[in-house]
Coordinates of C-alpha atoms and ligand atoms in Angstrom, one line a residue:
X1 CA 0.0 0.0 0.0
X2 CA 1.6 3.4 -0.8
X3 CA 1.6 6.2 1.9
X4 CA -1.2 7.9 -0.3
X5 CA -3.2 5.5 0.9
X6 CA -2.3 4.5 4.1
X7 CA -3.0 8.9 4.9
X8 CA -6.5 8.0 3.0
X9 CA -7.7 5.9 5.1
X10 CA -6.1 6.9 8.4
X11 CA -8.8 10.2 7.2
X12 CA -11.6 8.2 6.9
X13 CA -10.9 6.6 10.1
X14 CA -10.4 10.1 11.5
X15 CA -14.0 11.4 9.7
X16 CA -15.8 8.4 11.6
X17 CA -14.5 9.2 15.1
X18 CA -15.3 12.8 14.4
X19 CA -18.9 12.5 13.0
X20 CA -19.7 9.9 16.3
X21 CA -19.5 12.6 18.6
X22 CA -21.5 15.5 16.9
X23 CA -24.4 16.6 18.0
X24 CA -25.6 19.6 16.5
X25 CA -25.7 21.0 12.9
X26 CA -22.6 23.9 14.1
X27 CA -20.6 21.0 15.1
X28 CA -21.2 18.9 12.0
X29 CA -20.2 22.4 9.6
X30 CA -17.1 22.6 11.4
X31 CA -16.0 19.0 11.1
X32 CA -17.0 19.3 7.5
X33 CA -14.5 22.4 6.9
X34 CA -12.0 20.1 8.8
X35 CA -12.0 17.3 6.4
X36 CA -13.8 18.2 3.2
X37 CA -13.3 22.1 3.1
X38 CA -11.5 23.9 0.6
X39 CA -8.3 23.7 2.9
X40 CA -9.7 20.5 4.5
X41 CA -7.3 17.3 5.0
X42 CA -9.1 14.8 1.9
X43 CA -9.0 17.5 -0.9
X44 CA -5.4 17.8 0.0
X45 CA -4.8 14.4 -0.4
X46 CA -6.5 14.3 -3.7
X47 CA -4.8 16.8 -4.8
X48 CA -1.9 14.8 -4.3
X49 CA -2.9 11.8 -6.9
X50 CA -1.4 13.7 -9.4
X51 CA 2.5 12.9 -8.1
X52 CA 1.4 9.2 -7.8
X53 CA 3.8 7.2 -10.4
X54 CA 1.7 6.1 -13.4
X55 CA 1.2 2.6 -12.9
X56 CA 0.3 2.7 -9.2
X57 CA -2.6 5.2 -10.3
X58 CA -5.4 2.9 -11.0
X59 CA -5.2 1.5 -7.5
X60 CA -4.8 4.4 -5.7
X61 CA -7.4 6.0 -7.3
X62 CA -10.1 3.7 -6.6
X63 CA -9.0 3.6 -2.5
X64 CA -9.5 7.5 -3.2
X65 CA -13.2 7.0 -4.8
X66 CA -13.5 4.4 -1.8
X67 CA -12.7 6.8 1.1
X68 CA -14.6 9.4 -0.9
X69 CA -17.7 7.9 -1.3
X70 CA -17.5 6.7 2.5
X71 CA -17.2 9.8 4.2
X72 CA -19.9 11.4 2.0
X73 CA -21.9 8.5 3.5
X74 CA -21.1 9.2 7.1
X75 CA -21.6 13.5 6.3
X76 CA -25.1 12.6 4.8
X77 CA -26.1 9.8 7.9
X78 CA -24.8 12.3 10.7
X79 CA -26.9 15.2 8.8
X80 CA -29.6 13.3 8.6
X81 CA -29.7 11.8 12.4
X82 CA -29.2 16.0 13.7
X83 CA -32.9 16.7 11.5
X84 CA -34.3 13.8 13.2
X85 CA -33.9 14.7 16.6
X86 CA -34.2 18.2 16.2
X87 CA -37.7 17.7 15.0
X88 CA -38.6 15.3 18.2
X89 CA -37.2 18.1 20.2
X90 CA -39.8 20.6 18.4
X91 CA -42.8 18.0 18.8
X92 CA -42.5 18.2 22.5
X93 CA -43.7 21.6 23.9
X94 CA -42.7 20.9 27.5
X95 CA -44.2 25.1 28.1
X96 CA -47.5 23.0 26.7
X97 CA -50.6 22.4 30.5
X98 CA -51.0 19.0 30.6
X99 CA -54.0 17.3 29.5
X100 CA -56.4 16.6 32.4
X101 CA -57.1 13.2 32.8
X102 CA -60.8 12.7 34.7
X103 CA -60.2 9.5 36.5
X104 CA -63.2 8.5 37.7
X105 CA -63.9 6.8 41.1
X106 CA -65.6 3.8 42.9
X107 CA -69.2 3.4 42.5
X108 CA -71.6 4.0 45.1
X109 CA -71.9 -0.3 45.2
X110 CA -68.3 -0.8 45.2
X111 CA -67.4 1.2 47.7
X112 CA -70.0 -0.5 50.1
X113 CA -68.5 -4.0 48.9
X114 CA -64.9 -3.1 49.2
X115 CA -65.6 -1.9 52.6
X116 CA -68.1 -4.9 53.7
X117 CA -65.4 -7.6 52.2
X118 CA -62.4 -5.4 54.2
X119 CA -64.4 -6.0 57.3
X120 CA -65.0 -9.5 57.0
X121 CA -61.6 -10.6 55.9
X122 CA -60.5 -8.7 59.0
X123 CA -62.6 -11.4 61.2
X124 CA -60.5 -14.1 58.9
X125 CA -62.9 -14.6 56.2
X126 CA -61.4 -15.4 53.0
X127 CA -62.9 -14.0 49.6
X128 CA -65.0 -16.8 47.6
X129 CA -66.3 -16.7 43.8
X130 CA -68.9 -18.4 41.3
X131 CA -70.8 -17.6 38.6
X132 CA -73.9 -15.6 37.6
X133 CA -75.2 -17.9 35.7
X134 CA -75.9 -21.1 37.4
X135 CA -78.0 -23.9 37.7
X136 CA -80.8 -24.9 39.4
X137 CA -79.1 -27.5 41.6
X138 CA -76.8 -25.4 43.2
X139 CA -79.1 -22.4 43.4
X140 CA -82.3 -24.1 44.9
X141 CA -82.2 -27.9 45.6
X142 CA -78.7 -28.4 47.4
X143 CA -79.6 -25.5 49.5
X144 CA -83.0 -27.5 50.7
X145 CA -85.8 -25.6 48.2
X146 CA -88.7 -27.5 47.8
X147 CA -90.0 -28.1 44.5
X148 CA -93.0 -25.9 45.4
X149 CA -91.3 -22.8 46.4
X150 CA -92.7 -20.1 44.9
X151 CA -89.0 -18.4 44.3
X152 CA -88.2 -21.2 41.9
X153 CA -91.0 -20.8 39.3
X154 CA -90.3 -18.6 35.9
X155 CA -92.3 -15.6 37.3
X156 CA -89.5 -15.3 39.9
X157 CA -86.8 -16.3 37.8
X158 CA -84.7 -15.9 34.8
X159 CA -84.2 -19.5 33.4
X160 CA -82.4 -20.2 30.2
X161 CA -83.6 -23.3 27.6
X162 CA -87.0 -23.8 28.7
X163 CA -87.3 -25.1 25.1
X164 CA -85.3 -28.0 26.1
X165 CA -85.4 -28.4 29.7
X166 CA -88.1 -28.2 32.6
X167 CA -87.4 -25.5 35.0
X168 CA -87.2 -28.3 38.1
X169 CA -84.3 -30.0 36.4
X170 CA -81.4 -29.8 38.5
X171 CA -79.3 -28.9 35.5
X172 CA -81.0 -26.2 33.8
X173 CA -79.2 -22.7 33.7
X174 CA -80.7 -19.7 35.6
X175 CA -79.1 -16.0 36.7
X176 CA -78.6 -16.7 40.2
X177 CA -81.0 -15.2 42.7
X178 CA -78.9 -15.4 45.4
X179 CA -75.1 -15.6 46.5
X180 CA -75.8 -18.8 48.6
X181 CA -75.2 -21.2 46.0
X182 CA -71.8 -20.3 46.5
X183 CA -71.8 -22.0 49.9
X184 CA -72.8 -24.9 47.8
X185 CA -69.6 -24.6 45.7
X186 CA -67.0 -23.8 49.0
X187 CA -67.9 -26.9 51.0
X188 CA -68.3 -29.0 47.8
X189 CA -64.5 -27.8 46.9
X190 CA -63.0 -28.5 50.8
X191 CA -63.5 -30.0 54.1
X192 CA -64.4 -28.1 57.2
X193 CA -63.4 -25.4 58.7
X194 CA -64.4 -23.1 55.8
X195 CA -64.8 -19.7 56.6
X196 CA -65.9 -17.4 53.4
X197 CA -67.1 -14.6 52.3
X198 CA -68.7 -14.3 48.7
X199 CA -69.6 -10.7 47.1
X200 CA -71.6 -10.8 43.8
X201 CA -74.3 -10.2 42.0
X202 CA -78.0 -11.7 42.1
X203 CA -80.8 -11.9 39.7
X204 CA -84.8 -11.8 40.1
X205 CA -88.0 -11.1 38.1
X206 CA -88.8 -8.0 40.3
X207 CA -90.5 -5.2 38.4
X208 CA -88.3 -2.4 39.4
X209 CA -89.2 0.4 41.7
X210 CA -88.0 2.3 44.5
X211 CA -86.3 -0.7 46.7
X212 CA -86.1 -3.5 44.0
X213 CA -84.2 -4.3 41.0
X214 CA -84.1 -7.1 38.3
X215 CA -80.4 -7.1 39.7
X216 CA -78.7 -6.1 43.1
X217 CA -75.7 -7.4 45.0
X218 CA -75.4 -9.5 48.3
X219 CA -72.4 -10.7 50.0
X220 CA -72.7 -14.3 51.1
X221 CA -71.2 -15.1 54.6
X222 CA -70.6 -19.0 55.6
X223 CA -68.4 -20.3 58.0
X224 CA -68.6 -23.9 59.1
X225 CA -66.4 -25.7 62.0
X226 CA -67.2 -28.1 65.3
X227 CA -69.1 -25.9 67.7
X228 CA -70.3 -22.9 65.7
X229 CA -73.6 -21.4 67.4
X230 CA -75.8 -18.6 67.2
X231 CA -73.8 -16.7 69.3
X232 CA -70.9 -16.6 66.9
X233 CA -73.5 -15.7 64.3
X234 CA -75.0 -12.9 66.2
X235 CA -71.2 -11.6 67.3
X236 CA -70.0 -11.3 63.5
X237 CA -73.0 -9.9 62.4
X238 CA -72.4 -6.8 65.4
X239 CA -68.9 -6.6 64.5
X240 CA -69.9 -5.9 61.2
X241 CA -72.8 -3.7 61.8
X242 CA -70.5 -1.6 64.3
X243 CA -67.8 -1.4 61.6
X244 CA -70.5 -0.2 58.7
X245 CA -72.1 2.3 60.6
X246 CA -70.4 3.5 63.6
X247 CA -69.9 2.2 67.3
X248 CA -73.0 2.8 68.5
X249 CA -75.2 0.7 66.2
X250 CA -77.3 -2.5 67.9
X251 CA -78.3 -5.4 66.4
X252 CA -81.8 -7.4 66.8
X253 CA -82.5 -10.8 65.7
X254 CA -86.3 -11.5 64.5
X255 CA -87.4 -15.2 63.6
X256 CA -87.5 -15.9 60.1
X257 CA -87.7 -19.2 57.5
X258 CA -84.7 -20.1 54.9
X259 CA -84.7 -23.4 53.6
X260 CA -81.1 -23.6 54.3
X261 CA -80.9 -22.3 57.7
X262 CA -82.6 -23.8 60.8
X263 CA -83.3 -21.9 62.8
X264 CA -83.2 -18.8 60.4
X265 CA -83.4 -15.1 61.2
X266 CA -83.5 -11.6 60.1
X267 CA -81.2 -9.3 61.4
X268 CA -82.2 -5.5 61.6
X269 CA -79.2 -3.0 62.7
X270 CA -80.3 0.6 64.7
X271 CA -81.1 3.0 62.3
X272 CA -78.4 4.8 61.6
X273 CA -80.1 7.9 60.7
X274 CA -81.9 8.7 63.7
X275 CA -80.5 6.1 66.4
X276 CA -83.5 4.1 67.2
X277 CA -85.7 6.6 67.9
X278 CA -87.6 6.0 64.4
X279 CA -87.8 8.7 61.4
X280 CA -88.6 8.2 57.9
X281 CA -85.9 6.3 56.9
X282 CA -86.4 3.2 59.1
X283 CA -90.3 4.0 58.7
X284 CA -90.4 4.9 62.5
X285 CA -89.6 1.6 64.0
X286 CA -86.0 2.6 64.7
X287 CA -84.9 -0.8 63.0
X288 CA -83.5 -1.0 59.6
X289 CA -83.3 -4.8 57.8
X290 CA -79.8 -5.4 56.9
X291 CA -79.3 -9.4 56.3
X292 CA -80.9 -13.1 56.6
X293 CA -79.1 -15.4 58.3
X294 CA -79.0 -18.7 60.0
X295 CA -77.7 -22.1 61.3
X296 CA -76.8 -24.4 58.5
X297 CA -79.6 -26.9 57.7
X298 CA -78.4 -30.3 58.3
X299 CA -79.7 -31.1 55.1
X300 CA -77.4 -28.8 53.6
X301 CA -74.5 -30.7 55.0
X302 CA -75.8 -34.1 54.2
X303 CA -76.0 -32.8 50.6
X304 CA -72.4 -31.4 50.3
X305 CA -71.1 -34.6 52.2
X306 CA -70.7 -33.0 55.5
X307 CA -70.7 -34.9 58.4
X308 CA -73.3 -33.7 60.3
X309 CA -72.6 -34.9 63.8
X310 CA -69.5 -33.4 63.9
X311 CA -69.9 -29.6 62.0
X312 CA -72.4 -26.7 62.6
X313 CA -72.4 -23.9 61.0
X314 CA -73.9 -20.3 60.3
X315 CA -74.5 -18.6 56.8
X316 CA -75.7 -14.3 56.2
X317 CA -76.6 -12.9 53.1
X318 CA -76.7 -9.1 53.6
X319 CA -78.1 -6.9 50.8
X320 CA -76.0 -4.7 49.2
X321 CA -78.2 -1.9 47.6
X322 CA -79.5 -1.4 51.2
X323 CA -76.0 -0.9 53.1
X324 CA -75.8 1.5 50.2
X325 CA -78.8 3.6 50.8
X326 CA -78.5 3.4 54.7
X327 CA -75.0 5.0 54.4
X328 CA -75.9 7.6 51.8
X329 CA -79.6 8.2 52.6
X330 CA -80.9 7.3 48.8
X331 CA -84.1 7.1 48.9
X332 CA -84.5 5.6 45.5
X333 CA -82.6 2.3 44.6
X334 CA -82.9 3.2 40.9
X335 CA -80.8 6.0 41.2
X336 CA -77.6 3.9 41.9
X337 CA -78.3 2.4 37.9
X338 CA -79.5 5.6 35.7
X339 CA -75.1 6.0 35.4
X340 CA -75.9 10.0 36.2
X341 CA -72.8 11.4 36.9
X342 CA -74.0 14.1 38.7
X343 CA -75.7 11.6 40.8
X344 CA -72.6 9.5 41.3
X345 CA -69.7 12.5 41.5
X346 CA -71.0 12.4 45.0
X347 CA -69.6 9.4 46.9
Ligands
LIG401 N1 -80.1 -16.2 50.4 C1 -81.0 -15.5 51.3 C2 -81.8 -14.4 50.5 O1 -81.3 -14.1 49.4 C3 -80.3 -14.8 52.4 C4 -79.6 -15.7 53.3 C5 -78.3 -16.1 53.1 C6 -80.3 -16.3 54.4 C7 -77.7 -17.0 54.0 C8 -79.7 -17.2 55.2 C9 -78.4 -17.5 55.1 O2 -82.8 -13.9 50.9

């Protein structure tokens, strides 16, 4: 190789290294006089092709094309990376407000759940699931409903295939019109001691008004174990209501019928509103419904394979919809579904 060359390409080593670290369009016109200028270091070498001996020119004139070509290359890339970023830096207006982002917040519903489910898991209940849609064995017969209950006919509730199945048949698909079938699914999945909680949505053919839905929300409560009474029903249920609606809130236990519970009750909590001392809101009885409730029915356990000698249990369904309306005096249930903002900006 003749020292033409060897000084070519030493240059175009020299252009690379220089081009890497510019980083404006100043520093690439000054790098550009450096090498390619009129008094720049490649147009003196070309100039020097001329003194090359004849028969070496051929060669040394195509490393000079080479090394030409190249750094034009490397000029044109390092011009064209500067435009690039120069035009992302224009695109961002950091002088620009930021956008405002409306987050939202918890519904009315959720809020109540989140805080009924916190409550609950704080006594050591753990969170349990199933589905909407589920069928009749689970939702009436394992939980003791006689074929003749009145809650299992197609007035009361929404079936699916009646084309192809009678609405008795323990397989047949319905929108759930209670949590409790999910007891039904806990103690079918595990032995004793089970101790759940399951919040969710239930179905019924209720035509709407001010305290009913087609749809509203319970939360399911089941915990079985040896020795479970009444008591230990009555105490979470007071924790509970205590927690909900302040300190000074009673409970009361009035007789009731479930075919799953024996004995089965209705619990009312002190009106929150005005104490016990009865205004509009707990229609002057001083009582407000919150939940029914019960001891297991035997018949339960024999169903889920429960030895019924050695477990008792309780189980609480508490209504959702009307935690809701106690804690936020709505008067109106529908309110909570018409998805009015102005309604719901409130909570
Ligand atoms: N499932 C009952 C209802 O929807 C409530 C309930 C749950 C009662 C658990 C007793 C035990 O009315």
């Amino acid at each position: 190789m003749t020292e033409l060359e060897t000084q070519l390409l030493e240059t175009q080593k020299q252009v690379q290294e220089a081009l890497a670290t510019v980083t404006n369009e100043s520093e690439l016109e000054e790098c550009r006089a450096k090498f390619l200028g009129r008094k720049g270091l490649l147009p003196a070498l070309m100039s020097q092709l001329g003194k090359v001996p004849k028969e070496e020119k051929p060669a040394v004139g195509k490393t000079l094309n080479a090394v030409k070509n190249s750094v034009q290359e490397a000029f044109d890339a390092c011009a064209a990376k500067i435009k690039e970023s120069k035009e992302e830096q224009e695109a961002l207006d950091i002088s620009l407000p930021a956008r405002h982002h409306a987050i939202g917040h918890k519904h009315p519903i959720s809020l109540v759940m989140d805080r009924a489910v916190a409550i609950f898991r704080s006594m050591g209940f753990i969170v349990a699931d199933g589905p909407d849609l589920e069928n009749v064995w689970n939702n009436f017969d394992a939980l003791n409903a006689p074929q003749d209950h009145p809650s299992r006919t197609p007035e009361d509730t929404f079936y699916f295939d009646l084309d192809k199945r009678h609405w008795l048949d323990p397989e047949t698909m319905i929108l759930r019109t209670q949590t409790s079938p999910v007891q039904i699914r806990s103690m079918k999945a595990q032995q004793p001691p089970v101790r759940i909680v399951c919040p969710g949505r239930c179905y019924r053919r209720d035509t709407p008004d001010a305290t009913h839905g087609m749809s509203f929300h319970q939360i399911e409560g089941l915990y079985v174990d040896e020795n479970v009474s009444l008591a230990d029903l009555k105490g979470t249920l007071a924790v509970f209501s205590r927690e909900m609606f302040g300190p000074n809130t009673k409970i009361r236990f009035r007789p009731h019928f479930f075919p799953f519970t024996e004995p089965s009750v209705e619990c009312d909590a002190s009106c929150i509103v005005c104490g016990g001392t009865g205004c509009r809101v707990c229609k002057g009885s001083g009582w407000i419904e919150i939940a029914g409730a019960g001891m297991v029915n035997p018949a339960v356990f024999k169903n889920v394979g429960y030895d019924t000698e050695k477990v008792s249990g309780f189980a609480f369904g508490l209504g959702i919809e009307r935690i809701a309306m106690i804690r936020y005096s709505i008067n109106d249930l529908r309110l909570l579904y018409d998805n009015d903002v102005r309604f719901l900006h409130q909570f």
